[in-house]
Amino acid sequence: MRAKPDSLIRPAIRALSAYHVPDPVKGIKLDAMENPYRWPDTLVNEWLERLRMVEVNRYPDPAARRLRGRLRTVMGVPEGTGILLGNGSDELIQMIALAVCEPGRTILCPGPTFVMYRMIAAGTGMQYIRVPLGRDYAIDGEAMRSAIDRYRPAVIFLAYPNNPTGNLFAATEIHTILEYAPGLVVVDEAYAPFTDASFLSALERHDNLLVLRTLSKMGLAGLRLGWLAGAPHWLDEFDKIRLPYNISILDQVSGEFALDHLSVFEAQAQEIRRERARLFGALQSLEGISPCPSEANFILFRVPAGRAGELHARLKDRGILIKNLDGSDPDLAGCLRVTVGLAEENRSFIEALRDSL
Ligand SMILES: *Cc1c(COP(=O)(O)O)cnc(C)c1O
């Protein structure tokens, strides 16, 4: 008799539900932390000129040396630190897990946090431990230390700022975790363009620290380009399981081009930060709505009890897509998450939410 999925597929995979991405909507899309700004026409033309020269019949440079060199310079990666590229930072999370996974090994995260850590733990056969965040979604240092003692995690992931809560964990708590952890600590800085805080400069002090970044939230979500900075003796090991041409020639050339024009993206990030402050104020002024302070390009907010699903659906009916997190985690009951969009998109969102309340 031939195998069926329930006899052949690992139970941990059978128990997962696929990462859900809603169908594209016409209207206002504020659900996926995308940068709402398009490139100026002159930049688009220049970019297309560069792509014209690409030899797409040839394999790309497997090590993407030029792109990594550019990243090192413009992002200020410390001397002596290595850089590894991934097809999105998700792929780098997967590479780290694949390099350490063995039966009984643990990935530990304070939660609620980014769902891919748990999905990738399941995919690589690792145990996933969620340590509840404390008040205001801050790290509970004592709970973290006792969980570290108990599970001796191979890897701890700390999203900084955290997704979906938007806050920054206290840097002192992270330093304590770095000192205390028996394994690797990955500080995931996907939202770095929207905050001044970073652990890049701490790489020189902690051998077990890895800093994960992506160009997605900065404005290149369609490219799929993530990068990991850390001690070369760690990265050399991860590099062995990287598929040889994971960064396409189009990604490499486009990434280099974008980094040559980083100031365009930095200006957009500044505008998004200003818009974030306005959006936060507007949410705060709505009766029954409590937004969480955010250092990212989105805001988590709690709505009156039992109304998250209904409000999410009403907004969708008016052509505005945000993310409903109610039911995704015990500490996100009644929570919705909105990405900071263009000024007029944010205004339409606030207006629709006010009407729906
Ligand atoms: C969006 C996000 C990522 C994934 O980004 P990609 O580079 O697009 O794969 C990683 N970590 C966190 C915390 C995120 O929110």
Coordinates of C-alpha atoms and ligand atoms in Angstrom, one line a residue:
M1 CA 0.0 0.0 0.0
R2 CA 1.3 3.5 -0.9
A3 CA 2.0 6.0 1.8
K4 CA -0.5 8.7 2.5
P5 CA 0.5 12.1 4.0
D6 CA -0.6 11.1 7.5
S7 CA 1.7 8.1 7.5
L8 CA 4.8 9.7 5.8
I9 CA 4.8 13.4 6.7
R10 CA 6.3 14.2 10.1
P11 CA 3.7 14.9 12.8
A12 CA 5.3 18.3 13.5
I13 CA 4.7 19.3 9.9
R14 CA 1.2 17.8 9.8
A15 CA 0.3 19.9 12.8
L16 CA 1.4 23.2 11.2
S17 CA -0.9 25.4 9.3
A18 CA 0.7 27.0 6.2
Y19 CA 1.8 30.6 6.5
H20 CA -1.3 32.4 5.4
V21 CA -1.0 35.3 3.0
P22 CA -4.3 36.8 2.0
D23 CA -5.2 37.3 -1.7
P24 CA -4.2 40.6 -3.1
V25 CA -6.8 43.3 -2.6
K26 CA -7.7 46.3 -4.5
G27 CA -7.6 49.3 -2.2
I28 CA -5.4 50.1 0.7
K29 CA -2.9 47.4 1.8
L30 CA -1.7 47.9 5.4
D31 CA -1.1 44.3 6.5
A32 CA 2.4 43.3 5.6
M33 CA 4.9 46.0 6.7
E34 CA 5.6 47.1 3.2
N35 CA 7.1 50.5 2.3
P36 CA 4.3 52.4 0.6
Y37 CA 6.6 54.6 -1.5
R38 CA 7.5 53.9 -5.1
W39 CA 10.8 54.7 -6.6
P40 CA 11.2 58.0 -8.4
D41 CA 11.0 57.5 -12.2
T42 CA 14.6 58.6 -12.8
L43 CA 15.7 55.9 -10.4
V44 CA 13.6 53.2 -12.0
N45 CA 15.1 54.1 -15.4
E46 CA 18.7 53.9 -14.1
W47 CA 17.9 50.6 -12.4
L48 CA 16.5 49.1 -15.6
E49 CA 19.6 50.3 -17.4
R50 CA 21.8 48.3 -15.0
L51 CA 19.6 45.2 -15.4
R52 CA 20.0 45.5 -19.2
M53 CA 23.7 44.5 -18.8
V54 CA 23.0 41.4 -16.7
E55 CA 24.1 38.1 -18.2
V56 CA 21.1 36.1 -17.2
N57 CA 22.4 33.0 -19.1
R58 CA 25.3 32.7 -16.6
Y59 CA 25.1 31.6 -12.9
P60 CA 25.5 34.5 -10.5
D61 CA 28.6 35.0 -8.2
P62 CA 27.7 32.3 -5.6
A63 CA 29.3 34.4 -2.8
A64 CA 27.7 37.7 -4.1
R65 CA 31.0 39.5 -3.1
R66 CA 30.2 42.9 -4.6
L67 CA 26.8 43.1 -2.8
R68 CA 28.3 41.9 0.5
G69 CA 31.1 44.5 0.1
R70 CA 28.5 47.2 -0.5
L71 CA 26.4 46.1 2.6
R72 CA 29.5 46.2 4.8
T73 CA 30.3 49.8 3.8
V74 CA 26.9 51.4 3.8
M75 CA 25.5 49.5 6.9
G76 CA 28.6 50.0 9.0
V77 CA 29.3 46.3 9.7
P78 CA 32.2 46.1 12.2
E79 CA 35.7 45.1 11.0
G80 CA 36.3 41.3 11.4
T81 CA 32.6 40.5 11.2
G82 CA 31.3 38.3 8.5
I83 CA 28.2 38.7 6.3
L84 CA 26.0 35.9 5.0
L85 CA 23.1 36.5 2.5
G86 CA 19.8 34.8 2.4
N87 CA 16.8 34.8 0.1
G88 CA 15.0 37.0 2.6
S89 CA 16.0 36.9 6.2
D90 CA 13.5 34.0 6.6
E91 CA 16.0 31.8 4.7
L92 CA 18.8 32.8 7.1
I93 CA 16.6 31.8 10.1
Q94 CA 16.1 28.4 8.4
M95 CA 19.9 28.0 7.7
I96 CA 20.7 28.7 11.4
A97 CA 18.1 26.1 12.5
L98 CA 19.3 23.6 9.9
A99 CA 22.8 23.9 11.2
V100 CA 22.0 23.2 14.8
C101 CA 18.9 21.0 14.7
E102 CA 19.2 17.7 16.5
P103 CA 16.6 15.7 18.4
G104 CA 16.0 17.4 21.8
R105 CA 17.5 20.8 20.8
T106 CA 15.5 23.9 21.5
I107 CA 14.7 27.3 19.9
L108 CA 13.6 29.7 22.6
C109 CA 11.9 33.1 22.1
P110 CA 10.1 35.6 24.2
G111 CA 6.5 35.8 22.9
P112 CA 4.3 36.9 21.3
T113 CA 6.8 37.3 18.5
F114 CA 7.5 36.6 14.8
V115 CA 5.7 33.4 13.8
M116 CA 8.5 32.1 11.5
Y117 CA 10.7 31.2 14.4
R118 CA 8.1 28.6 15.5
M119 CA 7.4 27.4 12.0
I120 CA 11.0 26.9 11.2
A121 CA 11.6 25.1 14.6
A122 CA 8.8 22.7 13.6
G123 CA 10.2 22.3 10.1
T124 CA 13.6 21.4 11.4
G125 CA 12.4 19.1 14.1
M126 CA 13.4 21.3 17.0
Q127 CA 11.5 22.0 20.2
Y128 CA 10.0 25.5 20.4
I129 CA 9.7 27.3 23.7
R130 CA 7.8 30.6 24.1
V131 CA 8.6 32.5 27.2
P132 CA 5.7 34.9 28.0
L133 CA 6.6 38.6 27.7
G134 CA 5.8 40.7 30.8
R135 CA 3.8 44.0 31.2
D136 CA 3.8 46.2 28.1
Y137 CA 5.3 43.3 26.1
A138 CA 8.7 43.8 27.9
I139 CA 11.1 41.0 28.3
D140 CA 10.7 39.2 31.7
G141 CA 14.3 38.7 32.6
E142 CA 13.7 36.3 35.4
A143 CA 11.4 34.1 33.3
M144 CA 13.9 34.1 30.5
R145 CA 16.8 33.1 32.8
S146 CA 14.9 30.3 34.4
A147 CA 13.7 29.0 30.9
I148 CA 17.3 29.2 29.7
D149 CA 18.4 27.1 32.7
R150 CA 15.7 24.6 32.1
Y151 CA 16.0 24.2 28.3
R152 CA 19.6 25.2 27.5
P153 CA 18.4 26.5 24.1
A154 CA 20.7 26.1 21.0
V155 CA 19.3 29.4 19.7
I156 CA 17.4 32.3 21.2
F157 CA 15.6 34.7 18.7
L158 CA 15.0 38.3 19.8
A159 CA 13.1 40.5 17.3
Y160 CA 14.3 44.0 18.0
P161 CA 12.0 45.8 17.6
N162 CA 9.6 43.0 18.2
N163 CA 6.9 41.9 15.6
P164 CA 3.9 42.1 16.1
T165 CA 4.1 44.2 19.2
G166 CA 6.4 47.0 17.8
N167 CA 8.3 47.7 21.0
L168 CA 12.1 47.5 21.6
F169 CA 13.2 45.2 24.4
A170 CA 15.4 46.7 27.0
A171 CA 19.0 46.6 25.8
T172 CA 20.2 45.7 29.3
E173 CA 18.0 42.6 29.2
I174 CA 19.4 41.6 25.9
H175 CA 23.0 42.0 27.2
T176 CA 22.1 39.9 30.2
I177 CA 20.7 37.2 27.9
L178 CA 23.9 37.3 25.8
E179 CA 26.0 36.7 28.8
Y180 CA 23.7 34.0 30.2
A181 CA 22.8 32.0 27.1
P182 CA 24.7 28.7 26.5
G183 CA 24.1 28.9 22.7
L184 CA 23.5 31.5 20.0
V185 CA 21.5 34.6 20.4
V186 CA 20.0 36.1 17.1
V187 CA 19.0 39.7 17.4
D188 CA 16.6 40.1 14.4
E189 CA 16.6 43.7 13.3
A190 CA 14.1 43.5 10.4
Y191 CA 12.8 47.0 11.4
A192 CA 16.2 48.7 11.8
P193 CA 15.3 51.5 9.3
F194 CA 12.6 52.7 11.7
T195 CA 14.6 52.9 15.0
D196 CA 17.9 54.2 16.1
A197 CA 18.7 51.1 18.2
S198 CA 20.9 48.3 17.0
F199 CA 23.2 45.5 18.2
L200 CA 25.5 45.7 15.2
S201 CA 28.2 47.4 17.2
A202 CA 27.8 44.8 20.0
L203 CA 29.1 42.1 17.7
E204 CA 32.7 42.8 18.6
R205 CA 31.9 42.1 22.3
H206 CA 29.8 38.9 22.1
D207 CA 30.9 35.8 20.2
N208 CA 27.5 34.2 20.5
L209 CA 25.6 37.2 19.0
L210 CA 24.3 37.2 15.4
V211 CA 22.5 40.2 14.0
L212 CA 19.9 39.5 11.3
R213 CA 18.8 42.2 8.9
T214 CA 16.6 42.4 5.7
L215 CA 16.1 44.9 2.9
S216 CA 12.4 44.0 2.9
K217 CA 10.9 46.4 5.3
M218 CA 13.2 49.2 4.1
G219 CA 11.4 49.1 0.7
L220 CA 12.6 46.0 -1.2
A221 CA 10.2 43.3 0.0
G222 CA 9.8 42.0 -3.6
L223 CA 13.5 41.4 -4.0
R224 CA 14.0 38.9 -1.1
L225 CA 17.3 39.9 0.3
G226 CA 18.3 39.3 3.9
W227 CA 21.7 39.4 5.6
L228 CA 23.3 38.0 8.7
A229 CA 26.2 39.5 10.5
G230 CA 28.4 37.6 13.0
A231 CA 31.7 36.0 13.7
P232 CA 33.1 34.3 10.6
H233 CA 33.6 30.9 12.4
W234 CA 29.8 30.7 12.9
L235 CA 28.9 32.0 9.4
D236 CA 31.3 29.7 7.7
E237 CA 29.4 26.8 9.1
F238 CA 26.0 28.1 8.1
D239 CA 27.4 28.8 4.6
K240 CA 27.9 25.1 4.1
I241 CA 24.2 24.5 4.0
R242 CA 23.3 27.5 2.0
L243 CA 22.2 26.5 -1.5
P244 CA 24.9 27.7 -3.9
Y245 CA 23.1 30.3 -5.9
N246 CA 20.5 31.4 -3.4
I247 CA 20.8 35.1 -4.4
S248 CA 19.9 35.5 -8.0
I249 CA 21.8 37.8 -10.4
L250 CA 18.8 40.1 -10.5
D251 CA 18.8 40.3 -6.7
Q252 CA 22.5 41.0 -6.6
V253 CA 22.5 43.8 -9.2
S254 CA 19.3 45.3 -7.8
G255 CA 20.5 45.1 -4.2
E256 CA 23.8 46.9 -5.1
F257 CA 21.9 49.5 -7.1
A258 CA 19.5 50.2 -4.2
L259 CA 22.4 50.5 -1.7
D260 CA 24.0 53.0 -4.0
H261 CA 20.8 55.1 -3.5
L262 CA 20.3 54.3 0.2
S263 CA 19.5 58.0 1.0
V264 CA 16.3 57.6 -1.0
F265 CA 15.2 54.8 1.3
E266 CA 16.4 56.6 4.4
A267 CA 14.3 59.6 3.5
Q268 CA 11.3 57.4 3.1
A269 CA 11.9 55.7 6.4
Q270 CA 12.1 59.1 8.1
E271 CA 8.7 60.0 6.5
I272 CA 7.3 56.7 7.7
R273 CA 8.5 57.5 11.3
R274 CA 6.8 60.9 11.2
E275 CA 3.6 59.3 9.9
R276 CA 3.9 56.6 12.6
A277 CA 3.7 59.4 15.3
R278 CA 0.6 60.9 13.6
L279 CA -1.1 57.5 13.3
F280 CA -0.3 56.7 16.9
G281 CA -1.9 59.9 18.1
A282 CA -5.0 59.4 15.9
L283 CA -5.4 55.8 17.3
Q284 CA -5.0 57.1 20.9
S285 CA -7.7 59.6 20.4
L286 CA -10.3 56.9 19.4
E287 CA -12.6 55.7 22.2
G288 CA -11.8 52.1 23.2
I289 CA -8.6 51.8 21.2
S290 CA -5.2 51.3 22.9
P291 CA -2.2 51.4 20.6
C292 CA 1.2 50.1 21.7
P293 CA 4.2 52.5 21.3
S294 CA 6.1 51.3 18.2
E295 CA 9.7 51.6 17.0
A296 CA 8.8 49.8 13.8
N297 CA 6.7 50.6 10.7
F298 CA 3.5 49.2 12.1
I299 CA 1.3 49.7 15.2
L300 CA -0.4 47.0 17.3
F301 CA -3.6 48.1 18.9
R302 CA -6.2 46.6 21.1
V303 CA -9.9 47.0 20.4
P304 CA -12.9 46.6 22.7
A305 CA -13.4 43.0 23.8
G306 CA -14.8 40.6 21.3
R307 CA -14.8 43.1 18.4
A308 CA -11.4 42.4 16.6
G309 CA -12.8 40.0 13.9
E310 CA -15.8 42.3 13.2
L311 CA -13.7 45.5 13.0
H312 CA -11.2 43.7 10.7
A313 CA -14.0 42.6 8.4
R314 CA -15.6 46.0 8.3
L315 CA -12.3 47.6 7.3
K316 CA -11.9 45.0 4.6
D317 CA -15.3 45.7 3.3
R318 CA -14.2 49.3 2.9
G319 CA -11.1 48.2 1.0
I320 CA -8.6 48.5 3.8
L321 CA -6.6 45.4 4.7
I322 CA -4.8 45.2 8.1
K323 CA -3.8 42.2 10.1
N324 CA -6.1 40.5 12.7
L325 CA -3.9 38.9 15.4
D326 CA -6.8 37.9 17.7
G327 CA -6.5 34.2 18.4
S328 CA -3.0 33.9 17.2
D329 CA -1.4 34.1 20.6
P330 CA -2.9 34.2 24.2
D331 CA -1.4 37.7 24.8
L332 CA -2.8 39.2 21.5
A333 CA -6.5 38.8 22.3
G334 CA -8.4 41.7 20.7
C335 CA -5.4 42.9 18.8
L336 CA -5.1 44.2 15.3
R337 CA -1.9 45.4 13.6
V338 CA -1.7 48.2 11.0
T339 CA 1.3 49.0 8.8
V340 CA 2.1 52.7 8.5
G341 CA 1.2 53.7 4.9
L342 CA 1.0 56.9 3.0
A343 CA -0.5 59.9 4.8
E344 CA -3.8 59.6 2.9
E345 CA -3.9 55.9 3.4
N346 CA -3.5 56.3 7.1
R347 CA -6.2 58.9 7.2
S348 CA -8.6 56.7 5.3
F349 CA -7.8 53.9 7.7
I350 CA -8.5 56.0 10.8
E351 CA -11.7 57.3 9.3
A352 CA -13.0 53.8 8.5
L353 CA -12.0 52.6 11.9
R354 CA -13.8 55.5 13.6
D355 CA -17.0 54.8 11.6
S356 CA -16.8 51.1 12.3
L357 CA -16.5 51.6 16.1
Ligands
LIG1 C1 9.3 40.5 8.2 C2 10.2 39.9 9.2 C3 11.3 39.1 8.8 C4 11.4 38.5 7.4 O1 11.8 39.3 6.4 P1 12.2 38.8 5.0 O2 13.6 39.3 4.9 O3 11.3 39.4 4.1 O4 12.2 37.3 4.9 C5 12.2 38.6 9.7 N1 12.0 38.9 11.0 C6 11.0 39.7 11.4 C7 10.9 40.0 12.9 C8 10.1 40.2 10.5 O5 9.1 40.9 11.0

